[in-house]
XYZ file of C-alpha atoms in Angstrom:
610
model
C 23.701 -23.024 6.692
C 23.395 -25.271 3.776
C 26.408 -28.226 3.637
C 28.854 -26.907 0.867
C 28.346 -28.674 -2.462
C 32.333 -30.704 -2.965
C 33.434 -30.592 -6.558
C 32.301 -34.307 -7.302
C 29.096 -34.383 -8.304
C 26.849 -36.804 -6.028
C 25.292 -39.447 -8.275
C 21.740 -38.622 -8.846
C 21.810 -35.252 -8.069
C 21.642 -31.896 -9.850
C 22.754 -28.159 -8.461
C 19.606 -26.265 -7.593
C 20.486 -23.690 -9.833
C 20.331 -26.424 -12.865
C 16.928 -27.493 -11.717
C 15.847 -23.062 -11.781
C 17.403 -22.704 -14.888
C 15.647 -26.098 -16.637
C 12.470 -24.900 -15.223
C 12.922 -22.038 -16.619
C 13.260 -23.091 -19.971
C 10.807 -25.709 -19.809
C 8.399 -22.903 -18.896
C 9.522 -21.490 -22.359
C 11.328 -18.470 -21.068
C 13.870 -17.430 -23.375
C 16.098 -14.721 -21.824
C 17.234 -13.952 -18.600
C 18.173 -9.867 -17.985
C 20.348 -8.650 -14.820
C 23.744 -7.771 -14.132
C 26.209 -10.624 -12.745
C 27.595 -10.556 -9.252
C 29.266 -12.944 -6.387
C 26.580 -14.355 -5.302
C 24.022 -15.002 -8.249
C 26.827 -15.790 -10.804
C 26.067 -20.259 -9.735
C 22.637 -18.888 -11.435
C 24.303 -17.342 -14.716
C 26.843 -20.115 -15.335
C 23.203 -22.614 -15.086
C 21.596 -20.310 -17.478
C 24.416 -20.465 -20.095
C 23.942 -24.261 -20.102
C 21.417 -24.877 -20.611
C 21.558 -23.797 -24.149
C 17.920 -22.385 -24.753
C 17.680 -19.541 -22.458
C 19.688 -16.597 -23.075
C 21.692 -14.014 -20.972
C 21.657 -10.632 -21.670
C 24.379 -8.218 -19.247
C 22.608 -4.807 -18.907
C 24.493 -2.091 -17.438
C 21.933 -1.070 -14.803
C 19.828 -3.197 -12.948
C 17.200 -0.762 -13.447
C 17.201 -1.527 -17.044
C 16.946 -5.338 -16.666
C 14.287 -4.636 -15.047
C 12.506 -2.760 -17.790
C 13.983 -5.286 -20.195
C 12.116 -7.845 -18.562
C 9.340 -5.513 -18.586
C 9.129 -4.908 -22.454
C 9.904 -8.838 -22.698
C 6.918 -9.445 -21.351
C 4.788 -6.731 -22.732
C 5.837 -7.758 -26.549
C 5.501 -11.623 -25.701
C 3.030 -11.849 -23.129
C 4.936 -14.002 -21.521
C 6.792 -13.955 -18.340
C 9.828 -11.553 -18.278
C 12.612 -12.695 -15.857
C 15.196 -10.185 -14.400
C 18.252 -11.762 -12.096
C 20.602 -9.803 -9.705
C 23.213 -9.979 -6.945
C 23.062 -8.736 -3.368
C 23.344 -5.234 -1.846
C 23.287 -2.554 -4.413
C 22.107 -4.430 -7.375
C 19.028 -5.940 -5.793
C 17.813 -2.107 -4.702
C 18.659 -1.341 -8.048
C 15.624 -3.492 -8.976
C 13.241 -1.739 -7.109
C 12.053 1.387 -9.470
C 12.247 -1.256 -12.175
C 9.456 -3.669 -10.239
C 7.212 -0.898 -9.176
C 6.802 0.359 -12.436
C 5.609 -3.029 -13.100
C 3.685 -3.419 -10.426
C 2.296 -0.972 -11.196
C 1.339 -1.269 -14.936
C 0.267 -4.773 -13.802
C 3.251 -6.575 -16.108
C 4.851 -10.005 -14.696
C 8.190 -10.021 -14.316
C 9.813 -12.668 -12.165
C 13.307 -11.696 -10.398
C 15.813 -13.418 -8.618
C 17.793 -12.089 -6.720
C 21.228 -13.227 -4.767
C 21.942 -13.202 -1.407
C 24.866 -14.042 0.968
C 24.838 -17.351 2.324
C 22.698 -18.084 5.062
C 25.622 -19.140 7.366
C 26.666 -15.598 7.218
C 23.350 -13.772 7.755
C 23.532 -11.703 10.638
C 27.740 -11.905 11.238
C 28.811 -8.793 9.165
C 28.238 -10.293 5.548
C 29.389 -8.074 3.058
C 25.426 -7.014 1.306
C 23.417 -8.866 4.602
C 19.971 -7.581 3.786
C 18.599 -10.477 6.022
C 17.158 -8.762 8.350
C 19.383 -10.226 11.180
C 22.076 -8.611 13.149
C 20.646 -5.233 12.578
C 20.885 -5.206 8.494
C 17.490 -4.567 7.014
C 15.436 -7.188 5.352
C 15.096 -7.377 1.656
C 11.384 -9.201 1.737
C 10.217 -5.993 3.460
C 11.753 -3.680 0.577
C 10.694 -5.992 -2.056
C 6.770 -6.650 -0.548
C 5.289 -3.922 -1.889
C 6.269 -3.826 -4.729
C 5.488 -7.518 -5.734
C 2.324 -10.338 -5.897
C 4.802 -12.624 -4.063
C 8.197 -12.393 -2.443
C 10.085 -15.338 -0.256
C 12.995 -16.307 1.033
C 14.411 -19.751 -0.211
C 15.929 -20.445 2.820
C 16.269 -24.039 1.855
C 16.773 -26.337 -1.248
C 14.371 -28.427 -0.949
C 11.542 -25.093 -0.595
C 12.235 -23.770 -4.602
C 10.431 -26.721 -6.057
C 7.313 -24.970 -3.681
C 8.125 -21.270 -4.090
C 8.926 -21.046 -7.752
C 5.344 -22.395 -9.748
C 4.233 -20.270 -6.869
C 5.962 -17.138 -7.791
C 5.426 -17.430 -11.407
C 1.434 -18.115 -10.866
C 1.286 -15.002 -8.685
C 3.232 -13.079 -11.124
C 0.647 -14.181 -14.254
C -2.539 -14.090 -12.296
C -4.791 -10.815 -11.978
C -3.656 -8.784 -10.624
C -0.373 -9.523 -12.602
C 2.506 -8.149 -11.777
C 6.192 -8.954 -10.190
C 6.983 -12.067 -7.887
C 10.430 -11.494 -6.248
C 12.426 -14.832 -4.904
C 15.949 -14.444 -2.623
C 18.294 -17.426 -3.072
C 20.883 -17.095 -0.521
C 24.571 -18.624 -2.708
C 24.806 -21.662 -0.813
C 21.314 -22.872 -1.001
C 21.907 -22.032 -5.164
C 25.123 -23.935 -4.841
C 23.124 -26.467 -2.900
C 22.509 -30.175 -4.789
C 19.090 -31.837 -4.865
C 17.789 -34.644 -6.235
C 17.411 -35.219 -9.747
C 14.110 -34.155 -10.321
C 11.238 -36.842 -10.740
C 8.531 -37.661 -12.105
C 5.927 -34.449 -13.425
C 9.227 -31.458 -13.150
C 11.395 -30.623 -15.753
C 14.928 -31.979 -15.989
C 17.920 -29.533 -15.499
C 20.423 -29.292 -18.205
C 22.709 -32.380 -19.370
C 20.233 -34.417 -17.079
C 17.634 -37.438 -19.551
C 15.028 -38.338 -17.937
C 13.785 -41.690 -18.027
C 12.179 -42.268 -21.020
C 8.857 -43.493 -19.071
C 8.483 -40.079 -17.210
C 7.969 -37.209 -19.357
C 8.882 -33.399 -19.196
C 6.433 -31.866 -17.800
C 6.382 -28.168 -17.395
C 5.564 -26.156 -14.396
C 1.528 -25.350 -13.692
C -0.191 -23.758 -16.335
C 1.558 -20.349 -16.113
C -1.987 -18.264 -15.225
C -4.437 -19.425 -12.794
C -7.836 -19.626 -14.452
C -9.488 -16.540 -15.057
C -12.494 -15.930 -12.054
C -15.703 -16.596 -14.080
C -17.967 -13.586 -15.281
C -20.965 -12.836 -12.458
C -24.087 -13.538 -14.396
C -25.874 -10.258 -11.967
C -23.378 -8.200 -13.141
C -23.152 -9.670 -16.557
C -27.084 -8.357 -16.352
C -26.566 -5.500 -15.159
C -24.239 -4.415 -17.748
C -25.564 -5.728 -20.737
C -29.157 -4.137 -20.170
C -27.156 -0.719 -19.547
C -25.612 -1.201 -23.078
C -29.065 -2.391 -24.989
C -30.479 0.267 -23.560
C -27.492 3.263 -24.431
C -28.393 4.936 -27.770
C -24.313 6.042 -27.875
C -22.027 5.167 -26.287
C -18.063 5.715 -26.066
C -15.390 2.960 -25.078
C -12.243 4.000 -23.371
C -10.148 0.697 -23.646
C -6.939 0.126 -21.473
C -3.500 -1.433 -21.663
C -5.692 -4.729 -20.278
C -6.920 -5.403 -23.518
C -3.309 -5.749 -25.098
C -2.428 -7.677 -21.404
C -5.351 -10.149 -22.557
C -5.003 -10.458 -26.155
C -8.170 -9.334 -26.449
C -7.956 -6.962 -29.516
C -10.378 -9.177 -31.733
C -13.520 -9.006 -29.073
C -12.567 -5.320 -28.292
C -13.244 -4.723 -32.183
C -16.116 -6.764 -32.136
C -18.053 -5.418 -29.232
C -17.189 -2.251 -30.346
C -19.037 -2.998 -34.099
C -21.714 -4.429 -32.058
C -22.332 -1.081 -30.271
C -21.908 1.324 -32.737
C -19.300 2.617 -30.380
C -16.628 5.672 -30.814
C -13.838 3.598 -29.781
C -10.798 6.284 -27.412
C -7.805 4.395 -25.634
C -5.579 5.327 -22.579
C -2.140 7.000 -23.202
C -0.292 3.947 -22.625
C -3.078 1.679 -24.962
C -2.682 3.063 -28.652
C -2.437 -0.088 -29.666
C -5.146 -1.829 -28.765
C -7.234 -0.266 -31.548
C -6.573 0.563 -35.242
C -5.973 4.347 -34.712
C -7.270 4.182 -38.261
C -10.934 3.012 -37.788
C -13.603 5.617 -38.250
C -14.516 4.452 -35.291
C -11.198 5.844 -33.639
C -11.825 9.007 -31.387
C -8.178 9.548 -30.370
C -6.485 9.330 -26.803
C -8.371 9.874 -23.585
C -6.565 12.047 -20.784
C -4.167 14.372 -20.198
C -1.920 13.825 -23.698
C -5.410 13.503 -25.777
C -7.754 14.975 -28.427
C -10.160 17.143 -27.338
C -12.781 14.878 -29.400
C -12.561 12.600 -26.652
C -14.345 14.793 -24.325
C -16.945 15.642 -26.904
C -17.704 12.385 -27.800
C -17.963 11.422 -23.783
C -20.666 14.643 -23.582
C -22.723 13.441 -26.848
C -22.317 9.786 -25.237
C -25.089 7.822 -22.876
C -23.096 5.220 -21.763
C -18.929 5.378 -21.469
C -17.562 2.082 -21.560
C -14.180 1.567 -20.011
C -12.333 -1.911 -21.429
C -9.256 -3.079 -19.812
C -8.664 0.322 -17.758
C -9.496 1.404 -14.372
C -9.226 5.180 -15.636
C -6.601 6.759 -13.405
C -5.481 10.210 -13.821
C -3.735 10.538 -16.640
C -6.328 8.842 -18.633
C -9.453 11.062 -17.350
C -7.707 14.214 -17.232
C -10.124 16.637 -18.099
C -12.682 14.491 -18.197
C -14.086 14.490 -14.442
C -17.226 16.823 -15.175
C -18.326 14.840 -18.038
C -17.791 11.481 -16.593
C -20.079 12.815 -13.936
C -22.881 13.550 -16.205
C -22.579 10.105 -17.928
C -23.115 6.515 -17.189
C -20.018 4.580 -16.615
C -19.487 0.818 -16.927
C -16.150 -1.507 -16.407
C -15.146 -4.620 -17.854
C -11.490 -5.403 -16.084
C -10.786 -7.549 -13.377
C -10.212 -4.214 -11.000
C -13.064 -2.158 -10.084
C -12.616 1.049 -11.823
C -11.364 4.362 -10.099
C -14.982 6.734 -11.216
C -18.295 5.233 -9.834
C -19.787 2.616 -12.216
C -21.271 -0.728 -13.026
C -18.194 -2.986 -12.769
C -17.691 -6.339 -14.457
C -14.912 -7.854 -13.349
C -13.311 -11.954 -13.849
C -10.913 -12.422 -17.369
C -11.651 -9.992 -19.786
C -11.663 -11.667 -22.896
C -14.402 -13.954 -21.392
C -16.313 -10.718 -20.218
C -15.946 -8.942 -23.317
C -16.795 -12.023 -25.206
C -20.036 -12.297 -22.920
C -21.122 -9.145 -23.105
C -21.112 -8.648 -27.190
C -23.310 -11.921 -27.325
C -25.775 -10.516 -25.513
C -25.953 -7.781 -28.045
C -27.802 -7.542 -31.264
C -26.131 -9.105 -33.782
C -25.955 -6.591 -36.583
C -23.356 -4.288 -36.504
C -23.713 -0.452 -36.042
C -21.877 2.734 -37.800
C -21.051 5.063 -35.491
C -22.110 8.604 -34.992
C -20.477 11.415 -36.578
C -17.427 12.534 -35.011
C -14.338 14.960 -35.690
C -11.876 11.748 -34.831
C -8.271 12.289 -33.304
C -7.484 16.182 -34.680
C -3.699 17.324 -33.279
C -4.145 20.063 -30.752
C -2.576 23.229 -31.566
C 1.329 22.532 -30.641
C 1.937 26.259 -28.580
C 5.181 28.231 -29.944
C 8.112 28.160 -28.042
C 8.293 31.024 -25.141
C 11.463 32.142 -27.105
C 13.633 30.603 -30.462
C 16.043 29.023 -29.247
C 19.782 29.307 -30.392
C 20.544 27.211 -33.325
C 18.795 25.444 -35.465
C 16.365 23.195 -33.765
C 13.442 20.767 -35.093
C 9.448 21.178 -33.763
C 7.978 18.532 -32.264
C 4.919 17.957 -34.995
C 7.425 17.860 -37.446
C 9.903 15.296 -36.339
C 7.020 13.034 -34.878
C 5.968 12.725 -38.692
C 8.860 11.887 -40.075
C 8.946 9.162 -37.636
C 5.049 8.315 -38.384
C 6.440 7.900 -42.094
C 9.804 6.013 -41.616
C 8.109 3.233 -38.579
C 7.043 -0.171 -40.170
C 3.978 -1.371 -39.605
C 4.938 -4.362 -37.190
C 7.465 -2.528 -35.342
C 7.486 -2.036 -31.645
C 7.669 1.603 -30.595
C 8.613 2.998 -26.378
C 8.097 5.990 -25.541
C 9.489 7.967 -22.533
C 8.339 10.189 -19.870
C 9.075 13.864 -20.714
C 7.847 16.351 -23.963
C 8.958 14.035 -26.840
C 6.660 11.534 -24.979
C 3.977 13.720 -24.515
C 4.287 14.953 -28.010
C 4.333 11.271 -29.495
C 1.506 9.855 -27.233
C -0.365 13.005 -28.787
C 0.440 12.808 -32.492
C 1.902 9.420 -33.342
C -0.076 6.977 -34.711
C 0.206 3.294 -33.161
C 1.686 0.739 -36.128
C -1.043 -2.049 -37.025
C 0.819 -5.072 -35.895
C 2.998 -3.937 -33.103
C 3.243 -2.684 -29.294
C 3.187 1.183 -27.940
C 4.376 0.809 -24.788
C 4.112 4.314 -22.399
C 5.622 3.148 -18.819
C 2.827 5.586 -17.185
C 2.636 3.115 -14.151
C 5.483 4.719 -12.431
C 6.529 7.384 -14.980
C 10.389 6.721 -14.674
C 12.370 8.471 -16.831
C 14.804 6.193 -19.095
C 12.294 3.300 -19.006
C 12.126 2.519 -22.950
C 16.239 1.913 -23.356
C 15.792 -1.132 -21.479
C 12.575 -1.914 -22.333
C 12.694 -1.319 -26.202
C 15.946 -3.684 -25.721
C 14.350 -6.380 -24.437
C 11.142 -6.389 -26.626
C 13.723 -6.371 -29.791
C 15.724 -9.409 -28.528
C 12.115 -10.940 -27.640
C 10.598 -10.559 -30.649
C 13.640 -10.038 -33.497
C 11.512 -6.781 -34.321
C 12.474 -3.616 -35.385
C 11.652 -1.645 -31.930
C 11.777 2.617 -32.016
C 12.479 3.665 -28.483
C 11.952 7.732 -28.665
C 12.945 9.765 -25.663
C 14.879 12.936 -24.571
C 17.924 13.418 -23.526
C 17.295 13.382 -19.773
C 15.835 9.990 -20.230
C 19.379 9.422 -21.974
C 21.287 10.556 -19.484
C 20.139 8.461 -16.911
C 20.080 5.223 -18.705
C 20.880 5.876 -22.529
C 24.166 3.579 -22.202
C 22.243 0.788 -22.500
C 23.051 1.307 -25.915
C 26.062 -0.211 -25.252
C 24.071 -3.549 -24.440
C 22.309 -3.014 -28.390
C 25.463 -3.203 -29.457
C 26.672 -6.205 -28.205
C 23.529 -7.910 -28.725
C 22.934 -6.873 -32.242
C 19.159 -6.022 -30.746
C 17.509 -4.193 -33.718
C 16.305 -0.946 -32.043
C 16.063 2.250 -32.878
C 17.039 4.788 -30.785
C 15.378 8.341 -31.199
C 16.729 11.492 -28.972
C 14.769 14.573 -28.601
C 17.793 16.795 -27.666
C 16.394 20.030 -25.813
C 19.411 20.057 -23.586
C 16.841 20.493 -20.582
C 14.480 18.873 -18.092
C 11.778 20.737 -20.320
C 9.123 19.766 -18.983
C 10.687 20.790 -15.392
C 11.973 24.212 -16.792
C 8.830 24.669 -18.491
C 6.633 24.382 -14.880
C 9.176 26.620 -13.545
C 8.441 29.474 -15.616
C 5.009 29.225 -15.285
C 3.834 27.470 -12.170
C 6.756 29.228 -9.820
C 7.188 32.552 -11.373
C 10.598 31.698 -13.534
C 13.067 32.762 -10.928
C 15.263 29.498 -11.559
C 16.527 27.680 -14.559
C 18.123 24.850 -13.016
C 16.583 22.712 -15.611
C 18.024 24.595 -18.374
C 20.997 23.081 -19.564
C 24.359 23.570 -22.038
C 24.445 21.886 -25.057
C 25.595 18.507 -25.694
C 26.258 16.930 -28.826
C 24.537 13.414 -28.314
C 25.323 12.032 -31.730
C 29.114 13.132 -31.715
C 29.446 11.247 -28.540
C 27.599 8.203 -29.071
C 29.284 7.674 -32.094
C 32.638 8.137 -30.779
C 32.100 5.939 -27.998
C 30.745 3.296 -30.733
C 32.148 3.435 -33.910
C 30.406 0.573 -35.194
C 26.894 1.709 -34.269
C 24.930 3.640 -37.070
C 24.962 7.407 -35.531
C 22.851 10.273 -37.470
C 22.704 13.887 -35.903
C 19.567 15.004 -37.949
C 19.746 18.722 -38.507
C 15.904 18.790 -40.158
C 13.192 16.376 -40.049
C 14.193 15.253 -43.605
C 17.436 13.943 -42.447
C 15.486 12.448 -39.498
C 13.357 10.355 -41.695
C 16.385 9.335 -43.968
C 17.884 8.027 -40.783
C 15.073 6.125 -39.787
C 14.194 4.312 -43.129
C 17.863 3.203 -43.251
C 18.126 1.447 -39.864
C 14.492 -0.078 -40.503
C 16.698 -2.324 -43.087
C 19.672 -2.740 -41.289
C 18.961 -5.766 -39.028
C 21.036 -3.971 -36.230
C 20.906 -1.051 -33.697
C 21.099 2.411 -34.581
C 20.771 5.998 -33.169
C 19.414 9.137 -34.276
C 19.904 12.690 -32.337
C 17.989 16.352 -32.954
C 18.009 18.995 -31.321
C 14.904 20.352 -29.909
C 12.905 24.311 -28.374
C 13.204 23.202 -24.547
C 10.368 26.099 -24.755
C 8.289 24.616 -27.205
C 4.873 23.789 -25.373
C 3.986 20.502 -26.089
C 0.417 19.022 -26.161
C -0.304 18.549 -21.882
C -3.288 19.085 -20.998
C -1.486 20.795 -17.683
C 0.418 22.904 -20.026
C -3.016 24.539 -21.994
C -2.734 28.149 -20.784
C 0.415 28.451 -21.165
C 1.377 31.179 -22.935
C 4.732 32.424 -25.193
C 4.716 35.782 -24.256
C 8.193 35.704 -22.706
C 11.199 35.392 -23.276
C 13.374 32.161 -22.509
C 15.782 30.887 -21.545
C 15.772 34.321 -18.904
C 12.419 33.693 -17.378
C 11.678 36.935 -16.219
C 9.510 37.205 -13.118
C 5.944 38.395 -13.402
C 4.928 41.914 -12.231
C 2.954 42.794 -9.621
C 0.349 43.964 -12.239
C 0.969 41.003 -14.134
C -1.058 37.720 -13.894
C 0.698 34.951 -15.075
C -1.078 32.189 -17.267
C 0.300 29.505 -14.323
C -0.661 31.491 -11.110
C -2.898 29.966 -8.560
C -5.756 32.020 -9.672
C -6.267 30.725 -13.387
C -4.066 27.666 -13.826
C -5.697 24.670 -15.468
C -3.646 22.961 -14.010
C -4.959 23.386 -10.251
C -8.498 23.841 -11.871
C -8.476 20.536 -13.993
C -6.159 18.101 -13.395
C -2.980 18.004 -11.651
C -0.271 15.582 -12.609
C 3.303 15.144 -11.600
């Protein structure tokens, strides 16, 4: 057990948490997101004392992680989350799993009971002793680095390791488990080569040296792999580029655009990377995969080579394209190998793009003619819903008309999300984020707040009512911190994607995922009198409310009713027809073959998702 600190500071020492908070500030961290508690309160106190790092208290630890995630995705910097032990710590896991799967750099600082209580029945003990589970074994699978800070002296080694691991390829979360007595322990005044703790002046001769470079040096581009890749590209007549989130993470948009110009290539994007290439550029082919555009498959079939840039091409991004990919040569530029057979070039993505582009002919080429990202026909609801509803296509058009070019957009899971990915062009100068790593509902409420606080930009959160009921009370956080977030909730009073699956793939014998009507706008307005809340009855009212929010500098909330039976542009649903009553979900007779039955389901025959 660490010797308790006294009320009188020992000369030449600082609290460990003060040193930790100072290192975060020196590394450029501006916000720490989390939920407090007894075993993390000392860190919150230290962060507050820095005067330069702002603590943001969330309503739930999952959303605190997604705030750090949104902060990281929009700034390119390390996001930081801090939580207490027990249930608070465990609530971090799904958010860290998303950051791990999506390669987002997040540092989680997790409080733990004092070391002397470990294994002796401590409240919220997760030391792995005395019959308790080991928190490190829980966090290790969803992190790139996980360690107990067992004594004060180890932090100066573990903190730089954790921060570097989070930002090295492959990026992802790092976790430090901090017992309360270790946090409170006093350590020698940081000397040369470290950042000063808050309120502690270093000698004039000691420059405040920051932590080691936040990211490890990118691996060098392999010369033989570079030659193989460029030989393939130079010999190809037509090329389709499919670009992924890695382009945004590497800040390599200009390099991608230059490569596309030199190749004369069409450019498609994965569902989570709409913002990595100008959606209005004549080369833009559309979104690849299950929420994408038919033009991408057409271009792929016409191409001699498919060049993957910043994506391994997971199932959501290649759904419906496997046959065309099998008949096309594939090249991949990414730090990790692709999920499809092809010639891979690893190393840092920007370096790889520049190296490949440098070996191509200097004269830019026009891309061949193509139809562009024409929207798929939106299927009518299986039957009209009761009351006035706004079709997704009209709602997304209203969002597009109001969306500032410098705004960020965070799109949640579900039918509304699929419609937004398919229909809404990304803003030219902002992020368009879809968390497809784990695809957890409710991700956007925290992530949008983290992005807005980090950048000060208007941020749109597009989510369904199912996502709202999971983590929508983070609206309270947005109000408390005056975050410039516009929450747009598409309310179909259902888990509609699940309801459609039950109707068309399971015989329509249950209606568990259809709910009674909820007036979200009225409820939110009553809960937050200072918040600008609108219940939009049509697309025009939606657009008007969004335009008003753009100029307010504060959060806003808009809800509109949608039909749970409207079929979104989602590949597994492409065979669904609108011949059945809704919401009764009458089962098929023996003589009627359902479009989603085993015999002809496009989901089973083409792609299975979710």
